[in-house]
mmCIF file of C-alpha atoms and ligand atoms in Angstrom:
data_model
loop_
_atom_site.group_PDB
_atom_site.id
_atom_site.type_symbol
_atom_site.label_atom_id
_atom_site.label_comp_id
_atom_site.label_asym_id
_atom_site.label_seq_id
_atom_site.Cartn_x
_atom_site.Cartn_y
_atom_site.Cartn_z
ATOM 1 C CA UNK A 1 -1.725 -38.859 -1.249
ATOM 2 C CA UNK A 2 -2.576 -39.345 -4.881
ATOM 3 C CA UNK A 3 -0.416 -38.207 -7.959
ATOM 4 C CA UNK A 4 -1.951 -37.935 -11.474
ATOM 5 C CA UNK A 5 0.616 -38.394 -14.367
ATOM 6 C CA UNK A 6 1.526 -40.269 -17.502
ATOM 7 C CA UNK A 7 4.667 -42.484 -17.485
ATOM 8 C CA UNK A 8 7.886 -40.401 -18.082
ATOM 9 C CA UNK A 9 6.197 -36.979 -17.796
ATOM 10 C CA UNK A 10 6.593 -34.180 -15.473
ATOM 11 C CA UNK A 11 5.385 -36.554 -12.599
ATOM 12 C CA UNK A 12 8.610 -38.352 -12.596
ATOM 13 C CA UNK A 13 10.464 -36.154 -10.167
ATOM 14 C CA UNK A 14 7.261 -35.638 -7.728
ATOM 15 C CA UNK A 15 6.780 -39.315 -7.801
ATOM 16 C CA UNK A 16 10.365 -40.205 -7.175
ATOM 17 C CA UNK A 17 10.366 -37.737 -4.210
ATOM 18 C CA UNK A 18 7.066 -39.538 -2.914
ATOM 19 C CA UNK A 19 9.063 -42.729 -3.050
ATOM 20 C CA UNK A 20 12.226 -41.162 -1.478
ATOM 21 C CA UNK A 21 9.875 -39.932 1.468
ATOM 22 C CA UNK A 22 8.515 -43.376 1.821
ATOM 23 C CA UNK A 23 4.750 -42.001 1.969
ATOM 24 C CA UNK A 24 2.075 -44.205 0.466
ATOM 25 C CA UNK A 25 0.425 -42.790 -2.625
ATOM 26 C CA UNK A 26 -1.910 -43.759 -5.355
ATOM 27 C CA UNK A 27 -0.739 -43.410 -8.706
ATOM 28 C CA UNK A 28 -3.155 -42.365 -11.396
ATOM 29 C CA UNK A 29 -1.698 -43.557 -14.757
ATOM 30 C CA UNK A 30 -3.140 -41.202 -17.466
ATOM 31 C CA UNK A 31 -2.911 -42.056 -21.058
ATOM 32 C CA UNK A 32 -1.437 -38.690 -22.355
ATOM 33 C CA UNK A 33 -1.492 -39.961 -26.109
ATOM 34 C CA UNK A 34 -5.171 -40.465 -25.787
ATOM 35 C CA UNK A 35 -5.735 -36.722 -24.471
ATOM 36 C CA UNK A 36 -6.463 -37.773 -20.817
ATOM 37 C CA UNK A 37 -5.019 -34.488 -19.707
ATOM 38 C CA UNK A 38 -7.938 -32.803 -21.665
ATOM 39 C CA UNK A 39 -10.788 -34.989 -20.277
ATOM 40 C CA UNK A 40 -13.457 -32.778 -18.764
ATOM 41 C CA UNK A 41 -13.225 -34.617 -15.392
ATOM 42 C CA UNK A 42 -9.369 -34.068 -15.181
ATOM 43 C CA UNK A 43 -9.933 -30.424 -16.185
ATOM 44 C CA UNK A 44 -11.956 -29.937 -13.099
ATOM 45 C CA UNK A 45 -8.705 -30.916 -11.177
ATOM 46 C CA UNK A 46 -6.317 -28.788 -13.303
ATOM 47 C CA UNK A 47 -7.861 -26.480 -15.795
ATOM 48 C CA UNK A 48 -4.318 -26.017 -17.274
ATOM 49 C CA UNK A 49 -4.841 -29.472 -18.581
ATOM 50 C CA UNK A 50 -1.294 -30.519 -17.590
ATOM 51 C CA UNK A 51 0.146 -33.257 -15.456
ATOM 52 C CA UNK A 52 1.351 -33.758 -12.697
ATOM 53 C CA UNK A 53 -1.517 -33.095 -10.162
ATOM 54 C CA UNK A 54 -0.962 -33.943 -6.511
ATOM 55 C CA UNK A 55 -3.888 -34.611 -4.084
ATOM 56 C CA UNK A 56 -2.677 -34.175 -0.593
ATOM 57 C CA UNK A 57 -5.901 -34.720 1.594
ATOM 58 C CA UNK A 58 -8.254 -31.987 0.312
ATOM 59 C CA UNK A 59 -5.562 -29.903 -1.163
ATOM 60 C CA UNK A 60 -4.736 -29.952 -4.867
ATOM 61 C CA UNK A 61 -1.541 -28.894 -6.225
ATOM 62 C CA UNK A 62 -0.297 -28.389 -9.704
ATOM 63 C CA UNK A 63 3.245 -27.717 -11.151
ATOM 64 C CA UNK A 64 6.095 -30.253 -11.011
ATOM 65 C CA UNK A 65 8.504 -28.016 -9.077
ATOM 66 C CA UNK A 66 6.036 -26.657 -6.647
ATOM 67 C CA UNK A 67 4.928 -30.269 -5.846
ATOM 68 C CA UNK A 68 8.555 -31.285 -5.341
ATOM 69 C CA UNK A 69 9.156 -28.304 -2.945
ATOM 70 C CA UNK A 70 5.868 -28.776 -1.199
ATOM 71 C CA UNK A 71 6.632 -32.441 -0.555
ATOM 72 C CA UNK A 72 10.073 -31.658 0.723
ATOM 73 C CA UNK A 73 8.842 -29.091 3.107
ATOM 74 C CA UNK A 74 6.023 -31.259 4.371
ATOM 75 C CA UNK A 75 8.343 -34.238 5.129
ATOM 76 C CA UNK A 76 11.520 -32.408 6.430
ATOM 77 C CA UNK A 77 12.860 -35.777 7.805
ATOM 78 C CA UNK A 78 13.601 -36.577 4.151
ATOM 79 C CA UNK A 79 16.187 -33.735 4.211
ATOM 80 C CA UNK A 80 15.519 -32.942 0.584
ATOM 81 C CA UNK A 81 16.108 -29.171 1.280
ATOM 82 C CA UNK A 82 18.543 -27.213 3.349
ATOM 83 C CA UNK A 83 17.195 -25.214 6.335
ATOM 84 C CA UNK A 84 14.953 -22.325 5.508
ATOM 85 C CA UNK A 85 16.696 -18.931 5.228
ATOM 86 C CA UNK A 86 20.008 -20.379 4.535
ATOM 87 C CA UNK A 87 22.093 -19.533 1.572
ATOM 88 C CA UNK A 88 21.941 -23.200 0.464
ATOM 89 C CA UNK A 89 18.167 -23.012 0.740
ATOM 90 C CA UNK A 90 18.291 -20.252 -1.771
ATOM 91 C CA UNK A 91 20.736 -22.255 -3.833
ATOM 92 C CA UNK A 92 18.088 -24.903 -4.078
ATOM 93 C CA UNK A 93 15.553 -22.443 -5.189
ATOM 94 C CA UNK A 94 17.870 -21.076 -7.702
ATOM 95 C CA UNK A 95 18.354 -24.737 -9.245
ATOM 96 C CA UNK A 96 14.537 -25.512 -9.068
ATOM 97 C CA UNK A 97 13.611 -22.175 -10.902
ATOM 98 C CA UNK A 98 16.260 -22.531 -13.486
ATOM 99 C CA UNK A 99 15.355 -26.103 -14.227
ATOM 100 C CA UNK A 100 11.681 -25.592 -14.285
ATOM 101 C CA UNK A 101 11.550 -22.126 -15.938
ATOM 102 C CA UNK A 102 14.480 -22.303 -18.442
ATOM 103 C CA UNK A 103 15.390 -25.869 -19.216
ATOM 104 C CA UNK A 104 11.985 -27.452 -18.971
ATOM 105 C CA UNK A 105 10.312 -24.999 -21.473
ATOM 106 C CA UNK A 106 13.098 -25.394 -23.877
ATOM 107 C CA UNK A 107 12.350 -29.205 -23.801
ATOM 108 C CA UNK A 108 8.727 -28.700 -24.238
ATOM 109 C CA UNK A 109 9.453 -26.445 -27.386
ATOM 110 C CA UNK A 110 11.545 -29.253 -28.758
ATOM 111 C CA UNK A 111 8.819 -32.054 -28.161
ATOM 112 C CA UNK A 112 5.962 -29.802 -29.124
ATOM 113 C CA UNK A 113 6.769 -27.217 -31.817
ATOM 114 C CA UNK A 114 3.077 -27.600 -32.680
ATOM 115 C CA UNK A 115 2.207 -25.874 -29.502
ATOM 116 C CA UNK A 116 4.076 -22.886 -30.890
ATOM 117 C CA UNK A 117 3.084 -22.669 -34.411
ATOM 118 C CA UNK A 118 0.734 -24.629 -36.697
ATOM 119 C CA UNK A 119 2.732 -24.537 -39.695
ATOM 120 C CA UNK A 120 4.551 -27.872 -39.808
ATOM 121 C CA UNK A 121 6.985 -26.640 -42.409
ATOM 122 C CA UNK A 122 8.400 -24.426 -39.577
ATOM 123 C CA UNK A 123 8.776 -27.179 -36.818
ATOM 124 C CA UNK A 124 12.190 -28.250 -37.849
ATOM 125 C CA UNK A 125 13.537 -24.707 -37.477
ATOM 126 C CA UNK A 126 11.748 -24.377 -33.912
ATOM 127 C CA UNK A 127 13.223 -27.769 -32.907
ATOM 128 C CA UNK A 128 16.779 -26.592 -34.075
ATOM 129 C CA UNK A 129 16.480 -23.569 -32.116
ATOM 130 C CA UNK A 130 15.175 -25.360 -29.129
ATOM 131 C CA UNK A 131 18.068 -27.972 -29.272
ATOM 132 C CA UNK A 132 20.476 -25.099 -29.283
ATOM 133 C CA UNK A 133 18.941 -23.558 -26.185
ATOM 134 C CA UNK A 134 18.895 -26.997 -24.507
ATOM 135 C CA UNK A 135 22.546 -27.484 -25.336
ATOM 136 C CA UNK A 136 23.484 -24.194 -23.647
ATOM 137 C CA UNK A 137 21.375 -24.889 -20.648
ATOM 138 C CA UNK A 138 22.861 -28.524 -20.253
ATOM 139 C CA UNK A 139 26.373 -26.976 -20.647
ATOM 140 C CA UNK A 140 25.638 -24.436 -17.891
ATOM 141 C CA UNK A 141 24.284 -27.301 -15.543
ATOM 142 C CA UNK A 142 27.415 -29.525 -16.357
ATOM 143 C CA UNK A 143 29.769 -26.599 -15.773
ATOM 144 C CA UNK A 144 28.106 -25.638 -12.496
ATOM 145 C CA UNK A 145 28.145 -29.235 -11.279
ATOM 146 C CA UNK A 146 31.788 -29.759 -12.390
ATOM 147 C CA UNK A 147 32.845 -26.499 -10.658
ATOM 148 C CA UNK A 148 31.189 -28.023 -7.343
ATOM 149 C CA UNK A 149 33.215 -31.197 -7.596
ATOM 150 C CA UNK A 150 30.396 -32.933 -5.841
ATOM 151 C CA UNK A 151 27.904 -35.369 -7.388
ATOM 152 C CA UNK A 152 24.755 -33.527 -6.705
ATOM 153 C CA UNK A 153 23.301 -29.886 -7.300
ATOM 154 C CA UNK A 154 23.768 -28.750 -3.595
ATOM 155 C CA UNK A 155 27.096 -30.920 -3.096
ATOM 156 C CA UNK A 156 27.076 -34.269 -1.136
ATOM 157 C CA UNK A 157 23.373 -34.518 -0.297
ATOM 158 C CA UNK A 158 20.582 -35.184 -2.601
ATOM 159 C CA UNK A 159 17.877 -32.476 -2.952
ATOM 160 C CA UNK A 160 14.665 -32.046 -5.008
ATOM 161 C CA UNK A 161 16.928 -30.423 -7.665
ATOM 162 C CA UNK A 162 18.688 -33.855 -8.334
ATOM 163 C CA UNK A 163 15.253 -35.433 -8.952
ATOM 164 C CA UNK A 164 14.402 -32.724 -11.402
ATOM 165 C CA UNK A 165 17.784 -33.012 -13.194
ATOM 166 C CA UNK A 166 17.330 -36.832 -13.464
ATOM 167 C CA UNK A 167 13.766 -36.134 -15.016
ATOM 168 C CA UNK A 168 14.857 -33.690 -17.581
ATOM 169 C CA UNK A 169 17.873 -35.414 -18.613
ATOM 170 C CA UNK A 170 15.800 -38.209 -19.394
ATOM 171 C CA UNK A 171 13.684 -36.271 -21.630
ATOM 172 C CA UNK A 172 16.766 -35.356 -23.643
ATOM 173 C CA UNK A 173 17.568 -38.943 -24.778
ATOM 174 C CA UNK A 174 16.639 -38.394 -28.323
ATOM 175 C CA UNK A 175 18.492 -35.313 -28.890
ATOM 176 C CA UNK A 176 21.742 -35.484 -30.903
ATOM 177 C CA UNK A 177 23.489 -34.375 -27.661
ATOM 178 C CA UNK A 178 21.702 -35.825 -24.717
ATOM 179 C CA UNK A 179 22.277 -34.727 -21.157
ATOM 180 C CA UNK A 180 24.326 -37.889 -20.587
ATOM 181 C CA UNK A 181 27.138 -36.674 -22.860
ATOM 182 C CA UNK A 182 27.913 -34.262 -20.234
ATOM 183 C CA UNK A 183 30.354 -35.762 -17.723
ATOM 184 C CA UNK A 184 29.027 -34.070 -14.501
ATOM 185 C CA UNK A 185 25.373 -34.428 -15.537
ATOM 186 C CA UNK A 186 26.170 -38.173 -16.129
ATOM 187 C CA UNK A 187 27.720 -38.630 -12.733
ATOM 188 C CA UNK A 188 24.642 -37.081 -11.153
ATOM 189 C CA UNK A 189 21.978 -39.154 -13.256
ATOM 190 C CA UNK A 190 24.311 -42.332 -12.724
ATOM 191 C CA UNK A 191 23.942 -41.894 -8.990
ATOM 192 C CA UNK A 192 20.116 -41.085 -9.243
ATOM 193 C CA UNK A 193 19.480 -44.231 -11.250
ATOM 194 C CA UNK A 194 20.884 -46.343 -8.402
ATOM 195 C CA UNK A 195 18.620 -44.769 -5.785
ATOM 196 C CA UNK A 196 15.947 -47.272 -4.645
ATOM 197 C CA UNK A 197 13.216 -44.412 -4.830
ATOM 198 C CA UNK A 198 14.046 -43.700 -8.432
ATOM 199 C CA UNK A 199 14.158 -47.348 -9.305
ATOM 200 C CA UNK A 200 10.569 -47.854 -7.727
ATOM 201 C CA UNK A 201 9.155 -44.711 -9.560
ATOM 202 C CA UNK A 202 10.535 -46.036 -12.851
ATOM 203 C CA UNK A 203 9.086 -49.504 -12.317
ATOM 204 C CA UNK A 204 5.802 -48.100 -11.135
ATOM 205 C CA UNK A 205 5.339 -45.946 -14.168
ATOM 206 C CA UNK A 206 6.505 -48.993 -16.245
ATOM 207 C CA UNK A 207 9.397 -47.106 -17.696
ATOM 208 C CA UNK A 208 12.152 -49.606 -18.858
ATOM 209 C CA UNK A 209 15.604 -49.244 -17.578
ATOM 210 C CA UNK A 210 17.104 -49.709 -21.285
ATOM 211 C CA UNK A 211 15.078 -46.524 -22.229
ATOM 212 C CA UNK A 212 16.906 -44.615 -19.673
ATOM 213 C CA UNK A 213 19.974 -44.497 -21.749
HETATM 214 N N1 GSH B 1 4.469 -26.205 -15.910
HETATM 215 C C1 GSH B 1 4.001 -27.531 -15.888
HETATM 216 C C2 GSH B 1 4.196 -28.226 -17.265
HETATM 217 C C3 GSH B 1 3.697 -29.660 -17.135
HETATM 218 C C4 GSH B 1 3.673 -30.305 -18.468
HETATM 219 O O1 GSH B 1 4.037 -29.732 -19.577
HETATM 220 N N2 GSH B 1 3.231 -31.526 -18.537
HETATM 221 C C5 GSH B 1 2.882 -32.253 -19.851
HETATM 222 C C6 GSH B 1 3.598 -33.636 -19.827
HETATM 223 S S1 GSH B 1 5.280 -33.503 -19.534
HETATM 224 C C7 GSH B 1 1.529 -32.290 -20.065
HETATM 225 O O2 GSH B 1 0.695 -32.259 -19.132
HETATM 226 N N3 GSH B 1 0.962 -32.300 -21.368
HETATM 227 C C8 GSH B 1 -0.425 -32.402 -21.552
HETATM 228 C C9 GSH B 1 -0.592 -33.022 -23.010
HETATM 229 O O3 GSH B 1 0.395 -33.398 -23.482
HETATM 230 O O4 GSH B 1 -1.706 -33.041 -23.414
HETATM 231 C C10 GSH B 1 4.789 -28.369 -14.833
HETATM 232 O O5 GSH B 1 5.924 -28.338 -14.670
HETATM 233 O O6 GSH B 1 3.999 -29.128 -14.064
#
C-alpha cells in the first residue's frame, strides 16, 4: 500500500486508518504549498489534482472518505464498520457522507475563498459565510453525539467516521469557534488523540501535538 498526501490534509483520516489496521504502507509526503498536487506526474495518478491517493497493488483510489470505507471493508478484522446491510452500517454511511459532502466542503470554502471567486475584496464575506455554515454543522455533530451519550459516532466502538471527525476538527483550529469548543466533539477528539494509530499518523506526517489544540 502507498498513500499520497501532504501533512495535515485530507490524507489524515485514511492514513490513521492504515495505522489502526496495522498494514504496512509507504507515505508519499507531498509539498502542497509548492503545488505538488498539480505536478504532471501526480496528475496522471489523480487528474483532479487532489490528495489523498491510495495505491493498493495496481488499484488507484481517490477521495478521502472512499479510501476510509475501502480500507475498512478490505480489512474487516479491524472492525471499523458495522456488518453490511444493518441499520448501524447505514448510520456509518450517513456520518461519512455528511462529513465529506457537507462539513468538509464548507471547510474548503473557508480555507480557499480564492477557489470560489478571484476578487480578494469578497473573500472576507465568503469566509464569514463558510464559518457560519461550519458552526451550524458542528452544532449538529455535537448535538447528535451528545444525544447518543457515547464517545464515538456509532456509540461505544470506533469507526471510520471518528477518524474523519478527528481530521475535520483539526482543520477548524484557527476558526473563532473551533470544533473543540463543542463538548461532545471534544470528548470524541480527545479519545481519538490518545489512540496509538492517530499518534503514529501525526508523528509520521510531522504534525506537532501542540498544533492539535
Ligand atoms: N474530495 C476530495 C478533496 C480533497 C482535497 O480537497 N484535498 C486538498 C488538500 S486537503 C488538496 O488536494 N488540495 C490541492 C491543493 O491544495 O493544491 C477528498 O475528500 O479526497
